[in-house]
Tab-separated table of C-alpha atoms in Angstrom:
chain	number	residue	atom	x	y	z
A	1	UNK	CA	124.835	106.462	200.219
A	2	UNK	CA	121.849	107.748	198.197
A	3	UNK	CA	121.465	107.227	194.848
A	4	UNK	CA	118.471	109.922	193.785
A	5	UNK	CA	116.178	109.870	191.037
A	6	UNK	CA	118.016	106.086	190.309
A	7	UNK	CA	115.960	102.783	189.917
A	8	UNK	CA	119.020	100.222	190.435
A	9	UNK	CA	119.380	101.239	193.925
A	10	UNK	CA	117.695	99.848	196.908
A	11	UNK	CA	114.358	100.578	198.034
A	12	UNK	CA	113.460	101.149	201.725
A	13	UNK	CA	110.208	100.592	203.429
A	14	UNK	CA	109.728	102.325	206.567
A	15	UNK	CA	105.987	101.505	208.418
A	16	UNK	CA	105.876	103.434	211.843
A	17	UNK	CA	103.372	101.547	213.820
A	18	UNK	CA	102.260	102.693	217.375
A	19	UNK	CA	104.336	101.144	219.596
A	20	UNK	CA	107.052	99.520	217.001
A	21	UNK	CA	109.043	100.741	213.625
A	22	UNK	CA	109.366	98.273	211.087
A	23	UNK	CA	111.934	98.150	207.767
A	24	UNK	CA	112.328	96.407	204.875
A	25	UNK	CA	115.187	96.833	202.038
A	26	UNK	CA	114.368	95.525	198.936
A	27	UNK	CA	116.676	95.036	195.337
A	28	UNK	CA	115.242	96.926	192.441
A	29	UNK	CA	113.656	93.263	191.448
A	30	UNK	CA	111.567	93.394	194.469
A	31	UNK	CA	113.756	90.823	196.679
A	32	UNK	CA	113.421	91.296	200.084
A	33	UNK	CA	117.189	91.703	201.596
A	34	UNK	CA	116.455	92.756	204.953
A	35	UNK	CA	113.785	93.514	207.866
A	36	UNK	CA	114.303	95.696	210.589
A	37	UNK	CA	112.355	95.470	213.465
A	38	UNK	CA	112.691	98.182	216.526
A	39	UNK	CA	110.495	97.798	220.166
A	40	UNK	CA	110.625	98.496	223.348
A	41	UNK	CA	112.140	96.160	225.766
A	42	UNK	CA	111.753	96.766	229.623
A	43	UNK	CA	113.907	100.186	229.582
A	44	UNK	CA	115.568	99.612	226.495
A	45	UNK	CA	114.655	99.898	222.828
A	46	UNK	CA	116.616	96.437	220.498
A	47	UNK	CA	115.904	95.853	217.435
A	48	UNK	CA	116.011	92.588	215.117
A	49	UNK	CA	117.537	91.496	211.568
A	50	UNK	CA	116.249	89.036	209.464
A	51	UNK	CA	117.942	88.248	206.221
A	52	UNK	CA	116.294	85.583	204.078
A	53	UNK	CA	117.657	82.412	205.112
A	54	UNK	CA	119.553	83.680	207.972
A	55	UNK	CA	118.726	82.974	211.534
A	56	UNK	CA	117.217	86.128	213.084
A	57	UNK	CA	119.278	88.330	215.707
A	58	UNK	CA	118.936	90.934	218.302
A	59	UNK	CA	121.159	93.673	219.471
A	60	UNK	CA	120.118	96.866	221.565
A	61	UNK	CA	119.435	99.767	219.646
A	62	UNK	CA	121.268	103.233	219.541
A	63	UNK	CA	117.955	105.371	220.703
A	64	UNK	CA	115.812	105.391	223.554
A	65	UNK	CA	112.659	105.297	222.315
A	66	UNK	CA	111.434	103.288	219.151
A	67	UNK	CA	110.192	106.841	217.267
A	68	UNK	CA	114.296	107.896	217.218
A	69	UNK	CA	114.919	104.733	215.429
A	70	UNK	CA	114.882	106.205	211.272
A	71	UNK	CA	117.652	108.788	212.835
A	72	UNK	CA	120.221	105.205	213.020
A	73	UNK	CA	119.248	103.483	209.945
A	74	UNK	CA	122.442	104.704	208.103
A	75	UNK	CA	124.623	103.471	210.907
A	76	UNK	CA	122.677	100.369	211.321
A	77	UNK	CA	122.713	99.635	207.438
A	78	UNK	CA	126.770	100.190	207.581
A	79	UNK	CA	126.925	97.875	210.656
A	80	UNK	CA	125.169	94.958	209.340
A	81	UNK	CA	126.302	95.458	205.358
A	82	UNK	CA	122.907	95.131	203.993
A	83	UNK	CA	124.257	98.011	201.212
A	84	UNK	CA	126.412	96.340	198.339
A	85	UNK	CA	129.136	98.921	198.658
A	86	UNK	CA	128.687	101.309	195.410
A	87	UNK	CA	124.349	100.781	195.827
A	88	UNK	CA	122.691	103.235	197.848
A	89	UNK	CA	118.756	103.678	198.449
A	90	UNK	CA	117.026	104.909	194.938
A	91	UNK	CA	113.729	105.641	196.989
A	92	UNK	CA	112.352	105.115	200.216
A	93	UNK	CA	108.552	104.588	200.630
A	94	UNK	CA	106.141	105.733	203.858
A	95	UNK	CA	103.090	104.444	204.796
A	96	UNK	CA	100.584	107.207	205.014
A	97	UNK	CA	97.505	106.471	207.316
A	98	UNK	CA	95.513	110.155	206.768
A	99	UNK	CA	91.511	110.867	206.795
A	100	UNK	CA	91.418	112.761	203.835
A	101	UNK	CA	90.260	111.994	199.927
A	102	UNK	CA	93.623	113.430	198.855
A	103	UNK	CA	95.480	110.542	200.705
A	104	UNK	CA	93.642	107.790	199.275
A	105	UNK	CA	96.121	108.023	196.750
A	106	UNK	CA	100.364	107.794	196.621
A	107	UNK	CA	102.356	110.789	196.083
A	108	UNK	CA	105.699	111.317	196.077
A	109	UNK	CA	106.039	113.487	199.140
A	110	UNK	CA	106.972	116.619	198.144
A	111	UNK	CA	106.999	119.940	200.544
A	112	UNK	CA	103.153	120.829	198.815
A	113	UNK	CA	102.326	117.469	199.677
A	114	UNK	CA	104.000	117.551	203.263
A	115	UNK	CA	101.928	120.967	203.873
A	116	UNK	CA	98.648	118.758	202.617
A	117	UNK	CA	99.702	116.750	205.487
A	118	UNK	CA	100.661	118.614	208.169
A	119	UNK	CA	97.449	120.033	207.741
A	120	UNK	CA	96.135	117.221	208.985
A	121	UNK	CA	97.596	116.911	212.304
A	122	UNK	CA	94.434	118.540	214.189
A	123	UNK	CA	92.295	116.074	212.703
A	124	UNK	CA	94.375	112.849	213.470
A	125	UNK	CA	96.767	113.501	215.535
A	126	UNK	CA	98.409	110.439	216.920
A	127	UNK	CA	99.103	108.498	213.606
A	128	UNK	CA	99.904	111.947	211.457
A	129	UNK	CA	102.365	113.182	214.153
A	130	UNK	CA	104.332	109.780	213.974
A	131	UNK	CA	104.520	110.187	210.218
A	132	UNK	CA	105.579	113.424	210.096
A	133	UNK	CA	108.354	112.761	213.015
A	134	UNK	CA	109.734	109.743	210.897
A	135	UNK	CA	109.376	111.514	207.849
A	136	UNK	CA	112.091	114.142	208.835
A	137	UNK	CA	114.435	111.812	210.436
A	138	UNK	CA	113.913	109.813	207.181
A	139	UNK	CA	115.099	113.609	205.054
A	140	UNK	CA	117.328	114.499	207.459
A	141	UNK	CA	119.335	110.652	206.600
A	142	UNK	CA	118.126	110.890	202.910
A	143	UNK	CA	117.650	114.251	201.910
A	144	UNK	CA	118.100	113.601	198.206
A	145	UNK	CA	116.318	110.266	197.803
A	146	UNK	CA	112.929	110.513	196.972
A	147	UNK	CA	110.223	109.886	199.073
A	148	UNK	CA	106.724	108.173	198.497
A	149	UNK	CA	104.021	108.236	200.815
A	150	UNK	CA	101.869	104.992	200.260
A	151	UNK	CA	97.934	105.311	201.076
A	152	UNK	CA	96.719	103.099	203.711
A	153	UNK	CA	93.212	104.067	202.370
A	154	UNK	CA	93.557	103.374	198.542
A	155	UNK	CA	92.877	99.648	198.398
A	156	UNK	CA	89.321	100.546	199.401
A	157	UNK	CA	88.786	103.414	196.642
A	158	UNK	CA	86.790	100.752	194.777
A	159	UNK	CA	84.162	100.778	197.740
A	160	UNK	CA	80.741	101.496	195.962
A	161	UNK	CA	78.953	104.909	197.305
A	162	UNK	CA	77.179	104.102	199.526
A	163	UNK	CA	79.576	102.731	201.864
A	164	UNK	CA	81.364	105.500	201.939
A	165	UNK	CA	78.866	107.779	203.548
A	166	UNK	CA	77.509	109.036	207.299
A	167	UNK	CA	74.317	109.732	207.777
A	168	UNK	CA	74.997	113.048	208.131
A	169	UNK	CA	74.151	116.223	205.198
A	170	UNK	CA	75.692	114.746	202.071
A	171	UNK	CA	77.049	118.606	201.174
A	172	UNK	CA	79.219	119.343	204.759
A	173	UNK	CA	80.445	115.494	204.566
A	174	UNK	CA	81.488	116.668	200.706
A	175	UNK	CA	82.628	119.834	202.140
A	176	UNK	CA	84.660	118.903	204.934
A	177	UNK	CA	85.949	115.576	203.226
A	178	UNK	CA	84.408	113.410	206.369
A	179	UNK	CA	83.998	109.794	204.852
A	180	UNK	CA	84.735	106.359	205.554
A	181	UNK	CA	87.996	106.111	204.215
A	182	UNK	CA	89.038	102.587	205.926
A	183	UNK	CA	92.644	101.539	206.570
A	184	UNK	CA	94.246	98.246	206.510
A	185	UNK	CA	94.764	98.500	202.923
A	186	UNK	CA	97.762	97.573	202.118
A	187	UNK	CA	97.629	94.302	204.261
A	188	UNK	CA	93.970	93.846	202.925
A	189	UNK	CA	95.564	94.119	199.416
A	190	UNK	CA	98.727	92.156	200.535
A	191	UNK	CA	96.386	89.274	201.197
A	192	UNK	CA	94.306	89.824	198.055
A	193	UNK	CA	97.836	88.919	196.187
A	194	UNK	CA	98.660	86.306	197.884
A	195	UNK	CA	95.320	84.465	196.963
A	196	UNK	CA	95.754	85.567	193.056
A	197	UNK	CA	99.298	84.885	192.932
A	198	UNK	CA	98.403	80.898	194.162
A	199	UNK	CA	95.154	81.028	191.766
A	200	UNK	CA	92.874	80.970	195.025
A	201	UNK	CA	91.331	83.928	194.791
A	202	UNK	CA	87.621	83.310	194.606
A	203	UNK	CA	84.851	86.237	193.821
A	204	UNK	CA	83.479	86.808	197.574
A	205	UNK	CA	86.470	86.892	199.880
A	206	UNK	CA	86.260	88.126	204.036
A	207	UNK	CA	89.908	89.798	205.340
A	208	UNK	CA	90.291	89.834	208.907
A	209	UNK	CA	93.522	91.791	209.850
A	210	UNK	CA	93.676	91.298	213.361
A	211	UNK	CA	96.652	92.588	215.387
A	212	UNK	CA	96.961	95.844	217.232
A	213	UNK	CA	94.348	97.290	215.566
A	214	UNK	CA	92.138	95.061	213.524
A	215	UNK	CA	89.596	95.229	210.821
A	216	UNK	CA	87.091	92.658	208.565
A	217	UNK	CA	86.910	93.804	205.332
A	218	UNK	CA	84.472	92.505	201.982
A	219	UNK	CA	86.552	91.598	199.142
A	220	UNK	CA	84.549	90.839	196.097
A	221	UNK	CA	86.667	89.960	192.943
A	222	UNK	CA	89.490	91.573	194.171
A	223	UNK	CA	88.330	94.356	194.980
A	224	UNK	CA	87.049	96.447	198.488
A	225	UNK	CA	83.468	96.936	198.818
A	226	UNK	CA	83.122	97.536	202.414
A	227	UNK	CA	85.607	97.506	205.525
A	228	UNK	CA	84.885	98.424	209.511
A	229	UNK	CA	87.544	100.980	209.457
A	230	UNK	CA	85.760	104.561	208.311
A	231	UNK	CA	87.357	107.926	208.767
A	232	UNK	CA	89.075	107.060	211.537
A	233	UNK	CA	91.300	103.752	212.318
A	234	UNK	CA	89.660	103.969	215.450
A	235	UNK	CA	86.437	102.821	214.385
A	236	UNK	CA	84.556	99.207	214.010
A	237	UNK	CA	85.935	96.173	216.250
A	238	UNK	CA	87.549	96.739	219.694
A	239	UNK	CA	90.985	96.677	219.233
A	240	UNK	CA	94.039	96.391	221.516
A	241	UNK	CA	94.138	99.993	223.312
A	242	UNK	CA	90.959	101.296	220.781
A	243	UNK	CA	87.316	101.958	221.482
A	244	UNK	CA	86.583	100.985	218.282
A	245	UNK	CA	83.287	102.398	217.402
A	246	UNK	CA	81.528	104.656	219.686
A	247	UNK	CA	78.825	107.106	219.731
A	248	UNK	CA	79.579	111.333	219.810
A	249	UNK	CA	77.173	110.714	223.502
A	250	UNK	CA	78.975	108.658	225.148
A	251	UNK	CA	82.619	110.489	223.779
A	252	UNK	CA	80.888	113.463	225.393
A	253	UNK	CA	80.072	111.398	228.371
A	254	UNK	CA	83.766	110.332	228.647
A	255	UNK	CA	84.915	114.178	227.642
A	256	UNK	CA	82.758	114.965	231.060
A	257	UNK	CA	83.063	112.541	233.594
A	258	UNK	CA	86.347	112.441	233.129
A	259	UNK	CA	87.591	116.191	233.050
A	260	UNK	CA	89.246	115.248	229.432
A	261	UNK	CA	89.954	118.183	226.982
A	262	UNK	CA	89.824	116.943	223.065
A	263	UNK	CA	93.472	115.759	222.853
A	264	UNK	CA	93.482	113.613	226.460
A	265	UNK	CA	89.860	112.535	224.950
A	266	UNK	CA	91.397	110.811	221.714
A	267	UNK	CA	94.346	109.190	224.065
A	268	UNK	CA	91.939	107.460	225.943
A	269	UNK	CA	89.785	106.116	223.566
A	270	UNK	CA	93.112	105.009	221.194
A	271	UNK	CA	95.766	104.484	224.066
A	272	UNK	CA	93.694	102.903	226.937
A	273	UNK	CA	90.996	101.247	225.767
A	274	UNK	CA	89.591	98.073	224.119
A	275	UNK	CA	91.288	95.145	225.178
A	276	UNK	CA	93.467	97.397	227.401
A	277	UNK	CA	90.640	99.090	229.560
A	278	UNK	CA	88.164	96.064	229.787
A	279	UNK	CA	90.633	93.757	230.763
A	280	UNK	CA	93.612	95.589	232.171
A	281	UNK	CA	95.942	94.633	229.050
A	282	UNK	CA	96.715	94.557	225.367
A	283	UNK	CA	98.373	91.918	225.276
A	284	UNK	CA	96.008	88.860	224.091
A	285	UNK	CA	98.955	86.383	224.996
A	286	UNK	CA	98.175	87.209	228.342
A	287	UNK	CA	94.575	87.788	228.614
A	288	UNK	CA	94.455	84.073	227.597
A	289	UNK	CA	96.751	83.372	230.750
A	290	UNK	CA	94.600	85.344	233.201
A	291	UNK	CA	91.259	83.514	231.582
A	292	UNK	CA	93.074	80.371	232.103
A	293	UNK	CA	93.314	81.370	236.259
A	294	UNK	CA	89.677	82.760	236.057
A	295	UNK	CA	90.157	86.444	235.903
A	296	UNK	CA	86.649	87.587	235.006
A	297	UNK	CA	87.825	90.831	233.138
A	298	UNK	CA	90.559	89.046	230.802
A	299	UNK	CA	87.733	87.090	229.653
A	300	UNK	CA	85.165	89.755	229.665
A	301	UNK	CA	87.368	91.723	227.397
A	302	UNK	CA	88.047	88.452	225.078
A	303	UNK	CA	84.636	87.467	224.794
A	304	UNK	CA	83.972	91.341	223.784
A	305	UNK	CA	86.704	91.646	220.958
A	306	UNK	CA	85.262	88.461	219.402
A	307	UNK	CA	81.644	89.462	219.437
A	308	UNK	CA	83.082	92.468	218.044
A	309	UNK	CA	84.603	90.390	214.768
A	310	UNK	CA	81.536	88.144	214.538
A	311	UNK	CA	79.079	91.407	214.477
A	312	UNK	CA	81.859	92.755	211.285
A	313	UNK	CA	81.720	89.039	209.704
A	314	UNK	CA	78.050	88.971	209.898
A	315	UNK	CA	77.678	92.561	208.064
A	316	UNK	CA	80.430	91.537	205.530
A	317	UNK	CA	78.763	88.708	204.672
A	318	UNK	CA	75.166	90.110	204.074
A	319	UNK	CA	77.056	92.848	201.797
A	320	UNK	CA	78.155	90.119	199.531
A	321	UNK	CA	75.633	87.861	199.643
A	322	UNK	CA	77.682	85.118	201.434
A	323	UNK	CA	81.692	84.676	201.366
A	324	UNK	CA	83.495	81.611	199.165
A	325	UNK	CA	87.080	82.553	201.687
A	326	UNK	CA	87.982	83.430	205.098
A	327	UNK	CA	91.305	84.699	205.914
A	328	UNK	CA	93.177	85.960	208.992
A	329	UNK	CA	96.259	88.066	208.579
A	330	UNK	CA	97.998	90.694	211.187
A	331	UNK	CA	99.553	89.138	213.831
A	332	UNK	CA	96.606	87.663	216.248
A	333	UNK	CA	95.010	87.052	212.715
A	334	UNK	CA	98.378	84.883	212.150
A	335	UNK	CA	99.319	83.634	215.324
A	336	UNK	CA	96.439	82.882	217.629
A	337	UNK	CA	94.598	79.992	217.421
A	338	UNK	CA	92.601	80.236	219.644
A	339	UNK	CA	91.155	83.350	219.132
A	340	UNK	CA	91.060	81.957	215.370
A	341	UNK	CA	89.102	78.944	216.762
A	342	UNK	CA	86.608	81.185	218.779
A	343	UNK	CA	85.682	83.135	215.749
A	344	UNK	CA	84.838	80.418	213.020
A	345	UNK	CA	82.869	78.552	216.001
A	346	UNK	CA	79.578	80.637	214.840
A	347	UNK	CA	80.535	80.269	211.703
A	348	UNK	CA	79.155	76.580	211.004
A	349	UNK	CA	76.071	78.114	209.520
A	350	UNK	CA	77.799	79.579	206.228
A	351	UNK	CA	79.707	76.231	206.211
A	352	UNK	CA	83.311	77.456	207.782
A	353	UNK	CA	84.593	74.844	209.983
A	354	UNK	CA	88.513	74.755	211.498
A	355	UNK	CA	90.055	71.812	211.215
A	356	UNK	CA	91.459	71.431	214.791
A	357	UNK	CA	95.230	70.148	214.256
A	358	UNK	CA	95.710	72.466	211.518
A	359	UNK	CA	94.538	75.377	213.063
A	360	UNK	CA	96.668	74.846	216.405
A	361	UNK	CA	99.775	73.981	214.536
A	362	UNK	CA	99.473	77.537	212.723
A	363	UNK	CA	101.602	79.847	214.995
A	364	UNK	CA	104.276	81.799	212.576
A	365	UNK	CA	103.535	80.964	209.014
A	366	UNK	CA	105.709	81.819	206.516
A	367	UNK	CA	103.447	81.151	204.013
A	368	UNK	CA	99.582	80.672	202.773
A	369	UNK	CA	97.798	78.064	205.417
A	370	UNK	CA	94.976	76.729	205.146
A	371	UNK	CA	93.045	75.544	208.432
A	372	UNK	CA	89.630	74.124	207.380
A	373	UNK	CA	88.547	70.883	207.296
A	374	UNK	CA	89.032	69.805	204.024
A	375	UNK	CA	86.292	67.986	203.038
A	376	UNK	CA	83.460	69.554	205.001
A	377	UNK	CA	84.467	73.478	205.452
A	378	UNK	CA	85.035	76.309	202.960
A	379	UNK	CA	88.707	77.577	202.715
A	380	UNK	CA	89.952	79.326	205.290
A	381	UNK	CA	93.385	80.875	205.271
A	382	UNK	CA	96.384	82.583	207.397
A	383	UNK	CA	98.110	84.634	204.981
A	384	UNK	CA	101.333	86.210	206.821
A	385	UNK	CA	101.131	89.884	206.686
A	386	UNK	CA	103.427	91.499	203.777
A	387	UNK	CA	102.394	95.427	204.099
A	388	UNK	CA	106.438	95.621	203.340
A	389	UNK	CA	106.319	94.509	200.321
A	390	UNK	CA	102.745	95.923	199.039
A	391	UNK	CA	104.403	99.705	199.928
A	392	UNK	CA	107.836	98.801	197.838
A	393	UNK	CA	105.367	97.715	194.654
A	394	UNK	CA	104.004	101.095	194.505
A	395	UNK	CA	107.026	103.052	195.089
A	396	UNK	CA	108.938	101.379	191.975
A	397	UNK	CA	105.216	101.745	190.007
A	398	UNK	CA	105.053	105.383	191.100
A	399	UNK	CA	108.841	106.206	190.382
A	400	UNK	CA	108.733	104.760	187.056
């Protein structure tokens, strides 16, 4: 099936996420062909295609957990015909999520650039390990088709210096490459397309990516200046199962109450907090429910995770000066209204009002939405997320 070191061929798009594996196939024009979308299901894993066009279906999936899924792909491919018989894959491309200067850029992963890695893995263990476990299956399919691993971090490179830095010595943060990286960037940048490509791209823009995890981020004529994520993706807003943001005392506080060693430390503050440990779920969907019935915690832990985004908003804001553009992106960002509608309520003051109707009939959008009231409110738009086809861009830019 592989086609190495060929343009012509297909490009595929693999994006482990915690608790899901998404794919996308793409022609060598860019044209999205397929998505493949893996999860857990009760005690199975299925998975869904979508073909442009096509009404999306499900079928169970050949592994039993979502992290075996990359060892099927070939079979899955064959099964569905998404290959043009003769075409392979030219390249495949990886999103890379990694706290390091080195990975704020794309490289074609090769075994230097896997060690670089892998050397990682102590640092940031949960998303590194998942990269590295889908990057083999992904060699042990492909061997021969080149690999690029796309930076989750480089969309913020443009951040100015000093929002890059701790306040800790400037010479060990140098030395031991501890910055604020940020994350998010390729839906961040995803979004920032989307506005050019419709010619509503204005100079002081404000990205909110919420989903699983979530970040705000300060766009300012195109390009990052500031974002909540730092060296870690589990820092700024409380997120689904994240802390977000919290202090090396009350981590040691945790480490010590709790009897934690450093690895069961960094599960619970990525795997069983936020949303998850105030209000006994991750699920917003049904933390609205419970509110709804008067469970105190659902809406103790809603009422936090917006605070959370308002606090972001408010510092994005003052580091531009004011915003001309509000967007939400990820998928709460995309498909909850009414967490939409809680945010922009405290927003009146910089002249961001919802327009009701609009903003509850945005649920799935395929496309750019706009949900402010037209003639009173600045723009504020649900851009669906398109990290797919931000990591296929740089792939045929990097192999060319």
């Amino acid at each position: 099936m592989a086609r190495p070191n060929q343009l012509d061929g297909y490009i595929l798009v693999a994006n482990p996420g915690s608790s899901s594996r998404k794919y996308g196939l793409y022609d060598e024009r860019l044209t999205l062909q397929a998505e493949l979308h893996f999860e857990p299901q009760n005690d199975r894993v299925v998975y869904a295609v979508e073909q442009p066009g096509k009404e999306s279906t499900h079928y169970d999936a050949p592994c039993t957990d979502v992290s075996g899924a990359a060892a099927h792909l070939d079979a899955i491919l064959a099964k569905h015909d998404l290959l043009v018989e003769g075409k392979g894959l030219s390249s495949i491309g990886l999103r890379i999520v990694a706290p390091s200067t080195f990975f704020m850029q794309h490289h074609i992963l090769t075994d230097e650039v896997i060690q670089r890695l892998e050397s990682l893995v102590d640092i940031a263990p949960l998303h590194i390990t998942a990269t590295l476990d889908e990057l083999k299956m992904l060699r042990q399919q492909y061997g021969e088709v080149p690999i690029v691993g796309v930076s989750d971090s480089a969309f913020h490179r443009t951040k100015p210096n000093y929002a890059w830095n701790y306040g800790i010595n400037i010479h060990d943060a140098d030395r031991l490459d501890i910055k604020r990286f940020g994350y998010h960037g390729l839906s961040t940048a995803a979004s920032v397309d989307a506005l050019w490509n419709r010619g509503k791209l204005p100079p002081k823009v404000i990205v909110c990516h919420l989903g699983s995890g979530s970040s705000v981020s300060a766009v300012f004529h195109g390009r990052s200046i500031d974002t909540t994520m730092g060296f870690s993706p589990n820092e700024g807003l409380v997120m689904a199962s994240r802390s977000g943001s919290i202090t090396p005392d009350a981590a040691r506080a945790l480490k010590k109450g709790l009897s934690l060693d450093d690895t069961e430390l960094e599960n619970y503050l990525n795997k069983q907090s936020g949303l998850a440990g105030i209000g006994g779920s991750d699920d917003i969907r049904e933390l609205l429910e419970r509110e709804q019935d008067g469970d105190h915690l659902a809406h103790l832990a809603l009422t936090t995770l917006v605070h959370t985004i308002h606090k972001a908003i408010g510092s994005m804001l003052v580091a531009m000066n004011g915003c001309d553009l509000l967007a939400f992106t990820g998928t709460v960002g995309e498909r909850s209204a009414i967490i939409r509608k809680r945010i922009v309520a405290h927003l009146e003051f910089c002249d961001f009002i919802l327009d009701g109707n609009l903003n509850d009939a945005c649920t799935s959008p395929t496309e750019l939405t706009s949900i402010a009231q037209s003639t009173r409110s600045r723009p504020i738009i649900v851009i669906p997320t398109n990290e797919s086809l931000e990591i296929a861009k740089h792939v045929l830019k990097i192999l060319k």
